[in-house]
Amino acid sequence: LTILSRINRLAEGKASGMNRDRFWEILTNADQETLALSEPARSRLLVETARALRTAFDAGDFMKAQELALETLAKARALGPSRVNG
């Protein structure tokens, strides 16, 4: 969420902020997508999404980076703290 907050501040001059409904829509969709997968598939998807986040951020596409940050959060939560940190 810290990363998302920083991305949002960077995006302020280029795009409107994300509203609450859009925030929850992205988070809920990513939760549903991720929970339907096996644990190895969840891990792969988390890595892919995190890479896409970095690419979007580096390219200056801050709105896309915000969305991908939320998706990354949802996918990491689906793995649980022991799988993400260890």
Tab-separated table of C-alpha atoms in Angstrom:
chain	number	residue	atom	x	y	z
A	1	LEU	CA	0.000	0.000	0.000
A	2	THR	CA	2.950	2.309	0.549
A	3	ILE	CA	4.030	1.776	-3.045
A	4	LEU	CA	0.488	2.404	-4.249
A	5	SER	CA	0.360	5.654	-2.294
A	6	ARG	CA	3.643	6.829	-3.822
A	7	ILE	CA	2.514	5.891	-7.314
A	8	ASN	CA	-0.719	7.796	-6.776
A	9	ARG	CA	1.201	10.932	-5.774
A	10	LEU	CA	3.369	10.637	-8.890
A	11	ALA	CA	0.296	10.213	-11.045
A	12	GLU	CA	-1.514	13.266	-9.699
A	13	GLY	CA	-0.167	15.566	-12.366
A	14	LYS	CA	-0.905	13.143	-15.206
A	15	ALA	CA	-4.092	11.345	-14.263
A	16	SER	CA	-6.924	11.464	-11.802
A	17	GLY	CA	-6.650	9.460	-8.618
A	18	MET	CA	-8.296	6.108	-8.236
A	19	ASN	CA	-11.711	6.210	-6.596
A	20	ARG	CA	-12.806	3.811	-3.879
A	21	ASP	CA	-15.080	1.767	-6.165
A	22	ARG	CA	-12.289	1.195	-8.690
A	23	PHE	CA	-9.879	0.299	-5.866
A	24	TRP	CA	-12.203	-2.413	-4.550
A	25	GLU	CA	-13.086	-3.644	-8.047
A	26	ILE	CA	-9.434	-4.265	-8.908
A	27	LEU	CA	-8.675	-5.849	-5.544
A	28	THR	CA	-11.748	-8.118	-5.641
A	29	ASN	CA	-11.158	-9.233	-9.238
A	30	ALA	CA	-7.524	-10.043	-8.514
A	31	ASP	CA	-8.542	-11.971	-5.371
A	32	GLN	CA	-11.046	-14.051	-7.325
A	33	GLU	CA	-8.627	-14.709	-10.185
A	34	THR	CA	-5.851	-15.769	-7.846
A	35	LEU	CA	-7.857	-17.941	-5.470
A	36	ALA	CA	-9.040	-20.074	-8.394
A	37	LEU	CA	-5.438	-21.168	-9.097
A	38	SER	CA	-3.104	-23.726	-7.573
A	39	GLU	CA	-0.348	-22.462	-5.281
A	40	PRO	CA	2.422	-22.841	-7.912
A	41	ALA	CA	0.260	-20.972	-10.435
A	42	ARG	CA	-0.385	-18.250	-7.843
A	43	SER	CA	3.354	-17.857	-7.320
A	44	ARG	CA	4.007	-17.561	-11.050
A	45	LEU	CA	1.195	-15.048	-11.464
A	46	LEU	CA	2.519	-12.964	-8.572
A	47	VAL	CA	5.967	-12.785	-10.186
A	48	GLU	CA	4.470	-11.878	-13.579
A	49	THR	CA	2.289	-9.164	-12.078
A	50	ALA	CA	5.154	-7.689	-10.056
A	51	ARG	CA	7.292	-7.544	-13.205
A	52	ALA	CA	4.472	-5.856	-15.109
A	53	LEU	CA	4.152	-3.340	-12.249
A	54	ARG	CA	7.802	-2.406	-12.525
A	55	THR	CA	7.574	-2.108	-16.306
A	56	ALA	CA	4.512	0.153	-16.114
A	57	PHE	CA	6.104	2.303	-13.425
A	58	ASP	CA	9.403	2.633	-15.307
A	59	ALA	CA	7.487	3.605	-18.457
A	60	GLY	CA	5.639	6.337	-16.564
A	61	ASP	CA	2.246	4.658	-16.921
A	62	PHE	CA	1.258	5.446	-13.355
A	63	MET	CA	-2.439	4.631	-13.682
A	64	LYS	CA	-1.562	1.123	-14.899
A	65	ALA	CA	1.074	0.839	-12.174
A	66	GLN	CA	-1.566	1.669	-9.552
A	67	GLU	CA	-3.803	-1.112	-10.842
A	68	LEU	CA	-0.928	-3.576	-10.967
A	69	ALA	CA	0.135	-2.628	-7.422
A	70	LEU	CA	-3.322	-3.580	-6.165
A	71	GLU	CA	-3.281	-6.803	-8.172
A	72	THR	CA	0.150	-7.633	-6.760
A	73	LEU	CA	-1.143	-7.034	-3.240
A	74	ALA	CA	-4.120	-9.341	-3.766
A	75	LYS	CA	-1.958	-12.065	-5.273
A	76	ALA	CA	0.592	-11.843	-2.472
A	77	ARG	CA	-2.171	-12.061	0.144
A	78	ALA	CA	-3.528	-15.184	-1.547
A	79	LEU	CA	-0.175	-16.900	-1.025
A	80	GLY	CA	-0.094	-15.980	2.647
A	81	PRO	CA	2.704	-14.358	4.635
A	82	SER	CA	4.877	-17.460	4.983
A	83	ARG	CA	5.028	-18.015	1.205
A	84	VAL	CA	5.744	-14.380	0.311
A	85	ASN	CA	8.377	-13.743	2.976
A	86	GLY	CA	10.049	-17.117	2.902
